[in-house]
Amino acid sequence: MSQSIDCIVCGTCVADVLVRPVTLDRPVGGGRLSHVDPIEVTTGGIVCNTGVALRRLGAVVETAAVVGDDIWAGEISRRLAAAGVGVAGLESRVAVATSTTAVLIDTCGERSFAHHIGAGALLDVAFLRRHAALFARCRYAVLGYVGLLPALEPALAEAVDVLRRAGCRVVLETGGSGGSFDHVKAALPGIDVFVPSLDEARHHTGCHEPREIIACYRRHGAAGIVGVKCGSRGSVLSPSAGDIIDIPCAQAPGPVVDTTGAGDSFLAGLVIGLLRGMPVAEAGRLGAATAACCVTQAGATAGLRDLAETMAVMAAS
């Protein structure tokens, strides 16, 4: 079967409610009224965040996720379609709420989350098997967030095998605490790209520094590109065993408004670079530039730019 789709993003699919500004360095307390900016509703989760970012960068993108039968499901589908992202793999389940998150954002763009997992808890290996024909049309499959997919994670190695048998290169992404390392390490040999956040990687490995973390993943069978996203410190990538590359943050093309979705945007830029045949270092820099664009607007996708503009940000950094 022809792989006519560049990437399919599968997993957590969320409606985000953005509340800004909220003070995060002290308790909100009971009985108080906080005056905030107009409250926005946008899409979130890896399916929406990385899916829209990939499309904005020029990829042909499909999505696969479980949503509810509520107003949020229709809004997510409508917004993905409007962004040019395919929705062939969205399954709606009755009597279940779509995953939703209240995102509390402070004046510096830092955020905290209140999340209801909802329909995302139903995504399992059987879901992947039902959509095997769709996966077979895709060059890359991004699967996440591990840590927020409780029905899938105990069989994560099997899930990765399903995607590989369909012909996809597999990109794994984490969320929340990053999930159980027992589940992750069983899947590592079949994963082509794995770049968790520093907090999630520390939770997995018990190691503190990125190079120690990468070495731990290698010891447990990671053979593909492995790395760690370190926030304002940039990222560290390892294309192969013994090869380490530091990727600095790119200069944001405007004031930092909201860091929501920065990690998902980094991943999208990295995957686009790999799809275009870039060396890993250059693909990582494209990921950093994509994240730098993301943080200039509220929400996970409003600040994204097309590939030419994003590469200009990369060149200027």
C-alpha atoms as a PDB file:
ATOM      1  CA  MET A   1       0.000   0.000   0.000  1.00  0.00           C
ATOM      2  CA  SER A   2       1.274   3.468  -0.895  1.00  0.00           C
ATOM      3  CA  GLN A   3       2.378   5.576   2.098  1.00  0.00           C
ATOM      4  CA  SER A   4       0.602   8.725   0.926  1.00  0.00           C
ATOM      5  CA  ILE A   5       0.371  10.226   4.430  1.00  0.00           C
ATOM      6  CA  ASP A   6       3.481  11.715   6.013  1.00  0.00           C
ATOM      7  CA  CYS A   7       2.412  11.212   9.618  1.00  0.00           C
ATOM      8  CA  ILE A   8      -0.474  10.005  11.728  1.00  0.00           C
ATOM      9  CA  VAL A   9      -0.770  11.275  15.299  1.00  0.00           C
ATOM     10  CA  CYS A  10      -2.511   8.855  17.657  1.00  0.00           C
ATOM     11  CA  GLY A  11      -3.483   9.154  21.302  1.00  0.00           C
ATOM     12  CA  THR A  12      -4.546  11.935  23.619  1.00  0.00           C
ATOM     13  CA  CYS A  13      -7.056  14.333  22.036  1.00  0.00           C
ATOM     14  CA  VAL A  14      -8.236  17.167  24.273  1.00  0.00           C
ATOM     15  CA  ALA A  15     -10.341  20.300  24.454  1.00  0.00           C
ATOM     16  CA  ASP A  16      -8.319  22.946  26.335  1.00  0.00           C
ATOM     17  CA  VAL A  17      -9.874  25.799  28.308  1.00  0.00           C
ATOM     18  CA  LEU A  18      -7.269  28.564  28.689  1.00  0.00           C
ATOM     19  CA  VAL A  19      -7.417  30.832  31.765  1.00  0.00           C
ATOM     20  CA  ARG A  20      -4.887  33.681  31.928  1.00  0.00           C
ATOM     21  CA  PRO A  21      -3.372  35.280  33.977  1.00  0.00           C
ATOM     22  CA  VAL A  22      -3.478  33.118  37.078  1.00  0.00           C
ATOM     23  CA  THR A  23      -0.934  33.363  39.907  1.00  0.00           C
ATOM     24  CA  LEU A  24       0.785  29.996  40.198  1.00  0.00           C
ATOM     25  CA  ASP A  25       3.409  30.714  42.870  1.00  0.00           C
ATOM     26  CA  ARG A  26       0.894  30.746  45.730  1.00  0.00           C
ATOM     27  CA  PRO A  27      -2.381  28.910  46.484  1.00  0.00           C
ATOM     28  CA  VAL A  28      -5.504  30.269  44.833  1.00  0.00           C
ATOM     29  CA  GLY A  29      -7.448  29.808  48.082  1.00  0.00           C
ATOM     30  CA  GLY A  30     -11.178  29.437  48.570  1.00  0.00           C
ATOM     31  CA  GLY A  31     -13.856  32.060  48.104  1.00  0.00           C
ATOM     32  CA  ARG A  32     -11.796  34.421  45.947  1.00  0.00           C
ATOM     33  CA  LEU A  33     -12.642  36.086  42.648  1.00  0.00           C
ATOM     34  CA  SER A  34      -9.834  36.419  40.114  1.00  0.00           C
ATOM     35  CA  HIS A  35     -10.154  38.760  37.143  1.00  0.00           C
ATOM     36  CA  VAL A  36      -8.687  37.170  34.012  1.00  0.00           C
ATOM     37  CA  ASP A  37      -8.433  37.779  30.289  1.00  0.00           C
ATOM     38  CA  PRO A  38     -11.198  36.451  28.020  1.00  0.00           C
ATOM     39  CA  ILE A  39     -11.336  32.700  28.543  1.00  0.00           C
ATOM     40  CA  GLU A  40     -10.520  30.765  25.378  1.00  0.00           C
ATOM     41  CA  VAL A  41     -11.335  27.265  24.226  1.00  0.00           C
ATOM     42  CA  THR A  42      -8.872  25.547  21.925  1.00  0.00           C
ATOM     43  CA  THR A  43      -7.740  22.059  21.026  1.00  0.00           C
ATOM     44  CA  GLY A  44      -5.018  20.269  22.952  1.00  0.00           C
ATOM     45  CA  GLY A  45      -3.330  16.946  23.539  1.00  0.00           C
ATOM     46  CA  ILE A  46      -0.757  15.453  21.206  1.00  0.00           C
ATOM     47  CA  VAL A  47      -3.264  14.605  18.466  1.00  0.00           C
ATOM     48  CA  CYS A  48      -4.281  18.247  18.073  1.00  0.00           C
ATOM     49  CA  ASN A  49      -1.053  20.006  19.087  1.00  0.00           C
ATOM     50  CA  THR A  50       1.455  17.955  17.115  1.00  0.00           C
ATOM     51  CA  GLY A  51      -1.039  17.193  14.348  1.00  0.00           C
ATOM     52  CA  VAL A  52      -1.740  20.871  13.622  1.00  0.00           C
ATOM     53  CA  ALA A  53       1.961  21.766  13.951  1.00  0.00           C
ATOM     54  CA  LEU A  54       2.938  19.085  11.434  1.00  0.00           C
ATOM     55  CA  ARG A  55       0.295  20.314   9.014  1.00  0.00           C
ATOM     56  CA  ARG A  56       1.358  23.958   9.432  1.00  0.00           C
ATOM     57  CA  LEU A  57       4.885  22.849   8.520  1.00  0.00           C
ATOM     58  CA  GLY A  58       3.610  21.260   5.316  1.00  0.00           C
ATOM     59  CA  ALA A  59       3.077  17.586   6.161  1.00  0.00           C
ATOM     60  CA  VAL A  60       0.102  15.481   5.096  1.00  0.00           C
ATOM     61  CA  VAL A  61      -1.363  14.486   8.467  1.00  0.00           C
ATOM     62  CA  GLU A  62      -3.996  12.081   9.772  1.00  0.00           C
ATOM     63  CA  THR A  63      -5.205  11.586  13.333  1.00  0.00           C
ATOM     64  CA  ALA A  64      -6.469   8.633  15.365  1.00  0.00           C
ATOM     65  CA  ALA A  65      -8.086   9.013  18.784  1.00  0.00           C
ATOM     66  CA  VAL A  66     -11.106   8.225  20.920  1.00  0.00           C
ATOM     67  CA  VAL A  67     -13.434  11.128  21.745  1.00  0.00           C
ATOM     68  CA  GLY A  68     -16.805  11.374  23.479  1.00  0.00           C
ATOM     69  CA  ASP A  69     -20.250  12.180  22.122  1.00  0.00           C
ATOM     70  CA  ASP A  70     -20.327  15.706  23.545  1.00  0.00           C
ATOM     71  CA  ILE A  71     -19.911  19.242  22.227  1.00  0.00           C
ATOM     72  CA  TRP A  72     -16.142  19.022  22.629  1.00  0.00           C
ATOM     73  CA  ALA A  73     -15.830  16.095  20.210  1.00  0.00           C
ATOM     74  CA  GLY A  74     -17.560  18.014  17.429  1.00  0.00           C
ATOM     75  CA  GLU A  75     -15.479  21.104  18.077  1.00  0.00           C
ATOM     76  CA  ILE A  76     -12.213  19.140  17.966  1.00  0.00           C
ATOM     77  CA  SER A  77     -13.173  17.441  14.703  1.00  0.00           C
ATOM     78  CA  ARG A  78     -14.241  20.753  13.153  1.00  0.00           C
ATOM     79  CA  ARG A  79     -11.042  22.544  14.154  1.00  0.00           C
ATOM     80  CA  LEU A  80      -8.768  19.744  12.963  1.00  0.00           C
ATOM     81  CA  ALA A  81     -10.523  19.640   9.604  1.00  0.00           C
ATOM     82  CA  ALA A  82     -10.328  23.436   9.313  1.00  0.00           C
ATOM     83  CA  ALA A  83      -6.563  23.193   9.898  1.00  0.00           C
ATOM     84  CA  GLY A  84      -6.246  20.678   7.074  1.00  0.00           C
ATOM     85  CA  VAL A  85      -5.675  17.694   9.374  1.00  0.00           C
ATOM     86  CA  GLY A  86      -7.422  14.420   8.542  1.00  0.00           C
ATOM     87  CA  VAL A  87      -9.899  12.950  11.027  1.00  0.00           C
ATOM     88  CA  ALA A  88     -10.410   9.482   9.523  1.00  0.00           C
ATOM     89  CA  GLY A  89      -9.200   7.780  12.707  1.00  0.00           C
ATOM     90  CA  LEU A  90     -11.368   9.631  15.242  1.00  0.00           C
ATOM     91  CA  GLU A  91     -13.789   7.293  17.037  1.00  0.00           C
ATOM     92  CA  SER A  92     -16.697   8.734  19.037  1.00  0.00           C
ATOM     93  CA  ARG A  93     -18.038   6.784  22.024  1.00  0.00           C
ATOM     94  CA  VAL A  94     -21.451   7.375  23.565  1.00  0.00           C
ATOM     95  CA  ALA A  95     -21.898   8.210  27.248  1.00  0.00           C
ATOM     96  CA  VAL A  96     -18.230   9.178  27.583  1.00  0.00           C
ATOM     97  CA  ALA A  97     -16.756  12.663  27.974  1.00  0.00           C
ATOM     98  CA  THR A  98     -14.077  13.891  25.603  1.00  0.00           C
ATOM     99  CA  SER A  99     -10.751  14.515  27.355  1.00  0.00           C
ATOM    100  CA  THR A 100     -10.698  18.096  28.665  1.00  0.00           C
ATOM    101  CA  THR A 101      -8.096  20.267  30.402  1.00  0.00           C
ATOM    102  CA  ALA A 102      -8.280  23.588  32.206  1.00  0.00           C
ATOM    103  CA  VAL A 103      -4.939  25.301  31.519  1.00  0.00           C
ATOM    104  CA  LEU A 104      -3.992  27.914  34.128  1.00  0.00           C
ATOM    105  CA  ILE A 105      -1.363  30.313  32.753  1.00  0.00           C
ATOM    106  CA  ASP A 106       0.663  32.924  34.650  1.00  0.00           C
ATOM    107  CA  THR A 107       2.067  36.193  33.334  1.00  0.00           C
ATOM    108  CA  CYS A 108       5.371  34.535  32.340  1.00  0.00           C
ATOM    109  CA  GLY A 109       3.698  31.837  30.264  1.00  0.00           C
ATOM    110  CA  GLU A 110       4.193  29.049  32.812  1.00  0.00           C
ATOM    111  CA  ARG A 111       1.153  26.841  33.221  1.00  0.00           C
ATOM    112  CA  SER A 112      -0.574  24.290  35.393  1.00  0.00           C
ATOM    113  CA  PHE A 113      -3.242  21.796  34.330  1.00  0.00           C
ATOM    114  CA  ALA A 114      -6.484  20.301  35.637  1.00  0.00           C
ATOM    115  CA  HIS A 115      -7.193  17.297  33.388  1.00  0.00           C
ATOM    116  CA  HIS A 116     -10.103  14.883  32.890  1.00  0.00           C
ATOM    117  CA  ILE A 117      -8.861  11.894  30.904  1.00  0.00           C
ATOM    118  CA  GLY A 118     -12.313  10.903  29.639  1.00  0.00           C
ATOM    119  CA  ALA A 119     -12.451   9.014  26.336  1.00  0.00           C
ATOM    120  CA  GLY A 120      -8.662   8.846  26.105  1.00  0.00           C
ATOM    121  CA  ALA A 121      -8.761   6.105  28.713  1.00  0.00           C
ATOM    122  CA  LEU A 122     -10.446   3.818  26.168  1.00  0.00           C
ATOM    123  CA  LEU A 123      -7.708   3.826  23.529  1.00  0.00           C
ATOM    124  CA  ASP A 124      -6.108   0.382  23.476  1.00  0.00           C
ATOM    125  CA  VAL A 125      -4.263  -2.034  21.204  1.00  0.00           C
ATOM    126  CA  ALA A 126      -7.569  -3.199  19.706  1.00  0.00           C
ATOM    127  CA  PHE A 127      -8.136   0.400  18.549  1.00  0.00           C
ATOM    128  CA  LEU A 128      -4.778   0.342  16.753  1.00  0.00           C
ATOM    129  CA  ARG A 129      -5.610  -2.960  15.089  1.00  0.00           C
ATOM    130  CA  ARG A 130      -8.972  -1.622  13.870  1.00  0.00           C
ATOM    131  CA  HIS A 131      -7.146   1.212  12.126  1.00  0.00           C
ATOM    132  CA  ALA A 132      -4.259  -0.873  10.753  1.00  0.00           C
ATOM    133  CA  ALA A 133      -5.157  -0.015   7.146  1.00  0.00           C
ATOM    134  CA  LEU A 134      -4.954   3.708   7.938  1.00  0.00           C
ATOM    135  CA  PHE A 135      -1.586   3.302   9.694  1.00  0.00           C
ATOM    136  CA  ALA A 136      -0.275   1.374   6.675  1.00  0.00           C
ATOM    137  CA  ARG A 137      -0.692   4.531   4.574  1.00  0.00           C
ATOM    138  CA  CYS A 138       1.581   6.552   6.901  1.00  0.00           C
ATOM    139  CA  ARG A 139       5.366   6.963   6.942  1.00  0.00           C
ATOM    140  CA  TYR A 140       5.517   8.003  10.613  1.00  0.00           C
ATOM    141  CA  ALA A 141       3.202   7.312  13.533  1.00  0.00           C
ATOM    142  CA  VAL A 142       3.381   9.561  16.609  1.00  0.00           C
ATOM    143  CA  LEU A 143       1.911   7.823  19.669  1.00  0.00           C
ATOM    144  CA  GLY A 144       1.257   9.578  22.978  1.00  0.00           C
ATOM    145  CA  TYR A 145       0.953  10.630  25.638  1.00  0.00           C
ATOM    146  CA  VAL A 146       2.347   7.689  27.574  1.00  0.00           C
ATOM    147  CA  GLY A 147       1.259   8.452  31.127  1.00  0.00           C
ATOM    148  CA  LEU A 148      -2.290   9.345  30.031  1.00  0.00           C
ATOM    149  CA  LEU A 149      -3.306   6.211  28.088  1.00  0.00           C
ATOM    150  CA  PRO A 150      -4.056   3.653  30.826  1.00  0.00           C
ATOM    151  CA  ALA A 151      -5.665   1.025  28.571  1.00  0.00           C
ATOM    152  CA  LEU A 152      -2.750   1.049  26.116  1.00  0.00           C
ATOM    153  CA  GLU A 153       0.321   1.338  28.315  1.00  0.00           C
ATOM    154  CA  PRO A 154       0.399  -2.169  29.832  1.00  0.00           C
ATOM    155  CA  ALA A 155       0.641  -3.439  26.229  1.00  0.00           C
ATOM    156  CA  LEU A 156       2.877  -0.649  24.933  1.00  0.00           C
ATOM    157  CA  ALA A 157       5.413  -2.989  23.346  1.00  0.00           C
ATOM    158  CA  GLU A 158       2.589  -4.768  21.519  1.00  0.00           C
ATOM    159  CA  ALA A 159       1.172  -1.411  20.418  1.00  0.00           C
ATOM    160  CA  VAL A 160       4.518  -0.356  18.959  1.00  0.00           C
ATOM    161  CA  ASP A 161       4.766  -3.710  17.187  1.00  0.00           C
ATOM    162  CA  VAL A 162       1.333  -3.170  15.584  1.00  0.00           C
ATOM    163  CA  LEU A 163       2.482   0.185  14.206  1.00  0.00           C
ATOM    164  CA  ARG A 164       5.787  -1.202  12.929  1.00  0.00           C
ATOM    165  CA  ARG A 165       4.053  -4.135  11.232  1.00  0.00           C
ATOM    166  CA  ALA A 166       1.835  -1.602   9.471  1.00  0.00           C
ATOM    167  CA  GLY A 167       5.024  -0.072   8.045  1.00  0.00           C
ATOM    168  CA  CYS A 168       5.304   3.044  10.227  1.00  0.00           C
ATOM    169  CA  ARG A 169       8.373   4.507  11.858  1.00  0.00           C
ATOM    170  CA  VAL A 170       7.290   5.023  15.469  1.00  0.00           C
ATOM    171  CA  VAL A 171       7.650   8.206  17.517  1.00  0.00           C
ATOM    172  CA  LEU A 172       6.708   7.899  21.194  1.00  0.00           C
ATOM    173  CA  GLU A 173       5.776  10.877  23.363  1.00  0.00           C
ATOM    174  CA  THR A 174       5.090  11.085  27.091  1.00  0.00           C
ATOM    175  CA  GLY A 175       2.839  13.245  29.260  1.00  0.00           C
ATOM    176  CA  GLY A 176       1.925  13.677  32.899  1.00  0.00           C
ATOM    177  CA  SER A 177       4.495  11.732  34.893  1.00  0.00           C
ATOM    178  CA  GLY A 178       5.646   9.872  31.772  1.00  0.00           C
ATOM    179  CA  GLY A 179       4.020   6.589  32.757  1.00  0.00           C
ATOM    180  CA  SER A 180       5.636   3.425  34.062  1.00  0.00           C
ATOM    181  CA  PHE A 181       9.223   2.795  33.001  1.00  0.00           C
ATOM    182  CA  ASP A 182       8.461  -0.936  32.963  1.00  0.00           C
ATOM    183  CA  HIS A 183       5.988  -0.291  30.131  1.00  0.00           C
ATOM    184  CA  VAL A 184       8.282   2.130  28.304  1.00  0.00           C
ATOM    185  CA  LYS A 185      11.463   0.038  28.446  1.00  0.00           C
ATOM    186  CA  ALA A 186       9.647  -2.993  27.037  1.00  0.00           C
ATOM    187  CA  ALA A 187       8.798  -0.900  23.964  1.00  0.00           C
ATOM    188  CA  LEU A 188      12.135   0.915  23.540  1.00  0.00           C
ATOM    189  CA  PRO A 189      13.728  -1.496  21.016  1.00  0.00           C
ATOM    190  CA  GLY A 190      10.925  -0.805  18.523  1.00  0.00           C
ATOM    191  CA  ILE A 191      10.837   2.993  18.858  1.00  0.00           C
ATOM    192  CA  ASP A 192      12.491   5.203  16.239  1.00  0.00           C
ATOM    193  CA  VAL A 193      12.236   8.539  18.090  1.00  0.00           C
ATOM    194  CA  PHE A 194      11.808   9.087  21.844  1.00  0.00           C
ATOM    195  CA  VAL A 195      12.428  12.511  23.400  1.00  0.00           C
ATOM    196  CA  PRO A 196      10.585  12.892  26.729  1.00  0.00           C
ATOM    197  CA  SER A 197      10.747  15.955  28.948  1.00  0.00           C
ATOM    198  CA  LEU A 198      13.414  16.120  31.640  1.00  0.00           C
ATOM    199  CA  ASP A 199      10.901  15.612  34.468  1.00  0.00           C
ATOM    200  CA  GLU A 200       9.339  12.609  32.744  1.00  0.00           C
ATOM    201  CA  ALA A 201      12.742  11.103  31.949  1.00  0.00           C
ATOM    202  CA  ARG A 202      13.884  11.550  35.544  1.00  0.00           C
ATOM    203  CA  HIS A 203      10.722   9.807  36.706  1.00  0.00           C
ATOM    204  CA  HIS A 204      11.510   6.878  34.392  1.00  0.00           C
ATOM    205  CA  THR A 205      15.178   6.411  35.080  1.00  0.00           C
ATOM    206  CA  GLY A 206      15.997   7.944  38.445  1.00  0.00           C
ATOM    207  CA  CYS A 207      18.872   9.711  36.689  1.00  0.00           C
ATOM    208  CA  HIS A 208      19.307  13.463  36.933  1.00  0.00           C
ATOM    209  CA  GLU A 209      21.297  14.692  33.924  1.00  0.00           C
ATOM    210  CA  PRO A 210      20.289  14.239  30.255  1.00  0.00           C
ATOM    211  CA  ARG A 211      23.393  12.254  29.280  1.00  0.00           C
ATOM    212  CA  GLU A 212      22.877   9.844  32.161  1.00  0.00           C
ATOM    213  CA  ILE A 213      19.217   9.497  31.173  1.00  0.00           C
ATOM    214  CA  ILE A 214      20.070   8.767  27.539  1.00  0.00           C
ATOM    215  CA  ALA A 215      22.625   6.168  28.615  1.00  0.00           C
ATOM    216  CA  CYS A 216      19.959   4.492  30.754  1.00  0.00           C
ATOM    217  CA  TYR A 217      17.528   4.334  27.847  1.00  0.00           C
ATOM    218  CA  ARG A 218      20.292   2.861  25.672  1.00  0.00           C
ATOM    219  CA  ARG A 219      21.028   0.190  28.286  1.00  0.00           C
ATOM    220  CA  HIS A 220      17.365  -0.810  28.143  1.00  0.00           C
ATOM    221  CA  GLY A 221      17.363  -1.336  24.404  1.00  0.00           C
ATOM    222  CA  ALA A 222      16.704   2.065  22.808  1.00  0.00           C
ATOM    223  CA  ALA A 223      18.168   1.867  19.301  1.00  0.00           C
ATOM    224  CA  GLY A 224      16.612   4.882  17.580  1.00  0.00           C
ATOM    225  CA  ILE A 225      16.928   8.607  18.200  1.00  0.00           C
ATOM    226  CA  VAL A 226      16.745   9.270  21.945  1.00  0.00           C
ATOM    227  CA  GLY A 227      16.812  12.582  23.740  1.00  0.00           C
ATOM    228  CA  VAL A 228      15.554  14.801  26.515  1.00  0.00           C
ATOM    229  CA  LYS A 229      13.663  18.084  26.266  1.00  0.00           C
ATOM    230  CA  CYS A 230      15.036  20.428  28.938  1.00  0.00           C
ATOM    231  CA  GLY A 231      12.777  23.493  28.657  1.00  0.00           C
ATOM    232  CA  SER A 232      14.680  26.760  28.605  1.00  0.00           C
ATOM    233  CA  ARG A 233      17.972  24.783  28.601  1.00  0.00           C
ATOM    234  CA  GLY A 234      17.177  23.433  25.149  1.00  0.00           C
ATOM    235  CA  SER A 235      17.297  19.731  24.294  1.00  0.00           C
ATOM    236  CA  VAL A 236      19.832  16.931  24.114  1.00  0.00           C
ATOM    237  CA  LEU A 237      19.557  14.403  21.277  1.00  0.00           C
ATOM    238  CA  SER A 238      21.378  11.134  20.641  1.00  0.00           C
ATOM    239  CA  PRO A 239      21.098   9.915  17.033  1.00  0.00           C
ATOM    240  CA  SER A 240      22.928   6.683  17.900  1.00  0.00           C
ATOM    241  CA  ALA A 241      24.776   5.112  20.803  1.00  0.00           C
ATOM    242  CA  GLY A 242      27.675   7.307  21.917  1.00  0.00           C
ATOM    243  CA  ASP A 243      26.599  10.288  19.794  1.00  0.00           C
ATOM    244  CA  ILE A 244      25.269  13.302  21.762  1.00  0.00           C
ATOM    245  CA  ILE A 245      24.069  16.619  20.316  1.00  0.00           C
ATOM    246  CA  ASP A 246      23.093  19.714  22.299  1.00  0.00           C
ATOM    247  CA  ILE A 247      20.203  21.648  20.737  1.00  0.00           C
ATOM    248  CA  PRO A 248      19.859  25.179  22.160  1.00  0.00           C
ATOM    249  CA  CYS A 249      16.529  26.964  22.347  1.00  0.00           C
ATOM    250  CA  ALA A 250      15.752  29.161  19.356  1.00  0.00           C
ATOM    251  CA  GLN A 251      15.056  32.847  19.858  1.00  0.00           C
ATOM    252  CA  ALA A 252      11.289  33.379  19.992  1.00  0.00           C
ATOM    253  CA  PRO A 253      10.101  35.723  17.212  1.00  0.00           C
ATOM    254  CA  GLY A 254       8.118  37.761  19.730  1.00  0.00           C
ATOM    255  CA  PRO A 255       7.339  37.997  23.456  1.00  0.00           C
ATOM    256  CA  VAL A 256       6.744  34.702  25.259  1.00  0.00           C
ATOM    257  CA  VAL A 257       3.017  34.512  26.020  1.00  0.00           C
ATOM    258  CA  ASP A 258       2.282  30.859  26.801  1.00  0.00           C
ATOM    259  CA  THR A 259       4.497  27.751  26.820  1.00  0.00           C
ATOM    260  CA  THR A 260       1.564  25.355  26.309  1.00  0.00           C
ATOM    261  CA  GLY A 261       2.344  22.986  23.450  1.00  0.00           C
ATOM    262  CA  ALA A 262       6.034  23.892  23.167  1.00  0.00           C
ATOM    263  CA  GLY A 263       7.152  20.291  23.603  1.00  0.00           C
ATOM    264  CA  ASP A 264       4.592  19.023  21.087  1.00  0.00           C
ATOM    265  CA  SER A 265       5.731  21.695  18.621  1.00  0.00           C
ATOM    266  CA  PHE A 266       9.372  20.701  19.113  1.00  0.00           C
ATOM    267  CA  LEU A 267       8.414  17.138  18.281  1.00  0.00           C
ATOM    268  CA  ALA A 268       6.575  18.240  15.135  1.00  0.00           C
ATOM    269  CA  GLY A 269       9.558  20.212  13.893  1.00  0.00           C
ATOM    270  CA  LEU A 270      11.909  17.319  14.628  1.00  0.00           C
ATOM    271  CA  VAL A 271       9.694  14.880  12.698  1.00  0.00           C
ATOM    272  CA  ILE A 272       9.361  17.274   9.757  1.00  0.00           C
ATOM    273  CA  GLY A 273      13.146  17.545   9.635  1.00  0.00           C
ATOM    274  CA  LEU A 274      13.481  13.758   9.596  1.00  0.00           C
ATOM    275  CA  LEU A 275      10.806  13.457   6.901  1.00  0.00           C
ATOM    276  CA  ARG A 276      12.787  15.930   4.794  1.00  0.00           C
ATOM    277  CA  GLY A 277      16.003  13.951   5.270  1.00  0.00           C
ATOM    278  CA  MET A 278      17.751  16.492   7.491  1.00  0.00           C
ATOM    279  CA  PRO A 279      20.592  15.354   9.780  1.00  0.00           C
ATOM    280  CA  VAL A 280      19.359  14.901  13.345  1.00  0.00           C
ATOM    281  CA  ALA A 281      21.105  18.069  14.556  1.00  0.00           C
ATOM    282  CA  GLU A 282      19.382  20.177  11.908  1.00  0.00           C
ATOM    283  CA  ALA A 283      16.034  18.500  12.511  1.00  0.00           C
ATOM    284  CA  GLY A 284      16.441  19.241  16.233  1.00  0.00           C
ATOM    285  CA  ARG A 285      17.105  22.903  15.463  1.00  0.00           C
ATOM    286  CA  LEU A 286      13.938  22.976  13.361  1.00  0.00           C
ATOM    287  CA  GLY A 287      12.109  21.515  16.358  1.00  0.00           C
ATOM    288  CA  ALA A 288      13.504  24.267  18.575  1.00  0.00           C
ATOM    289  CA  ALA A 289      12.406  26.941  16.091  1.00  0.00           C
ATOM    290  CA  THR A 290       8.906  25.458  15.915  1.00  0.00           C
ATOM    291  CA  ALA A 291       8.667  25.563  19.719  1.00  0.00           C
ATOM    292  CA  ALA A 292       9.945  29.165  19.703  1.00  0.00           C
ATOM    293  CA  CYS A 293       7.103  30.160  17.366  1.00  0.00           C
ATOM    294  CA  CYS A 294       4.542  28.271  19.463  1.00  0.00           C
ATOM    295  CA  VAL A 295       5.170  30.215  22.681  1.00  0.00           C
ATOM    296  CA  THR A 296       4.435  33.627  21.140  1.00  0.00           C
ATOM    297  CA  GLN A 297       0.633  33.167  21.306  1.00  0.00           C
ATOM    298  CA  ALA A 298      -1.847  31.735  23.808  1.00  0.00           C
ATOM    299  CA  GLY A 299      -2.651  28.077  23.281  1.00  0.00           C
ATOM    300  CA  ALA A 300      -0.699  25.302  21.624  1.00  0.00           C
ATOM    301  CA  THR A 301      -1.151  26.192  17.945  1.00  0.00           C
ATOM    302  CA  ALA A 302      -1.953  29.904  17.452  1.00  0.00           C
ATOM    303  CA  GLY A 303       1.713  30.950  17.290  1.00  0.00           C
ATOM    304  CA  LEU A 304       2.795  28.326  14.761  1.00  0.00           C
ATOM    305  CA  ARG A 305       4.187  29.425  11.380  1.00  0.00           C
ATOM    306  CA  ASP A 306       4.691  27.740   8.027  1.00  0.00           C
ATOM    307  CA  LEU A 307       7.903  25.933   7.155  1.00  0.00           C
ATOM    308  CA  ALA A 308       9.607  28.855   5.403  1.00  0.00           C
ATOM    309  CA  GLU A 309       8.920  31.236   8.292  1.00  0.00           C
ATOM    310  CA  THR A 310       9.950  28.638  10.876  1.00  0.00           C
ATOM    311  CA  MET A 311      13.206  27.942   9.054  1.00  0.00           C
ATOM    312  CA  ALA A 312      13.864  31.689   9.037  1.00  0.00           C
ATOM    313  CA  VAL A 313      13.501  31.645  12.835  1.00  0.00           C
ATOM    314  CA  MET A 314      15.928  28.705  12.925  1.00  0.00           C
ATOM    315  CA  ALA A 315      18.441  30.552  10.754  1.00  0.00           C
ATOM    316  CA  ALA A 316      18.236  33.668  12.934  1.00  0.00           C
ATOM    317  CA  SER A 317      18.954  31.780  16.180  1.00  0.00           C
END
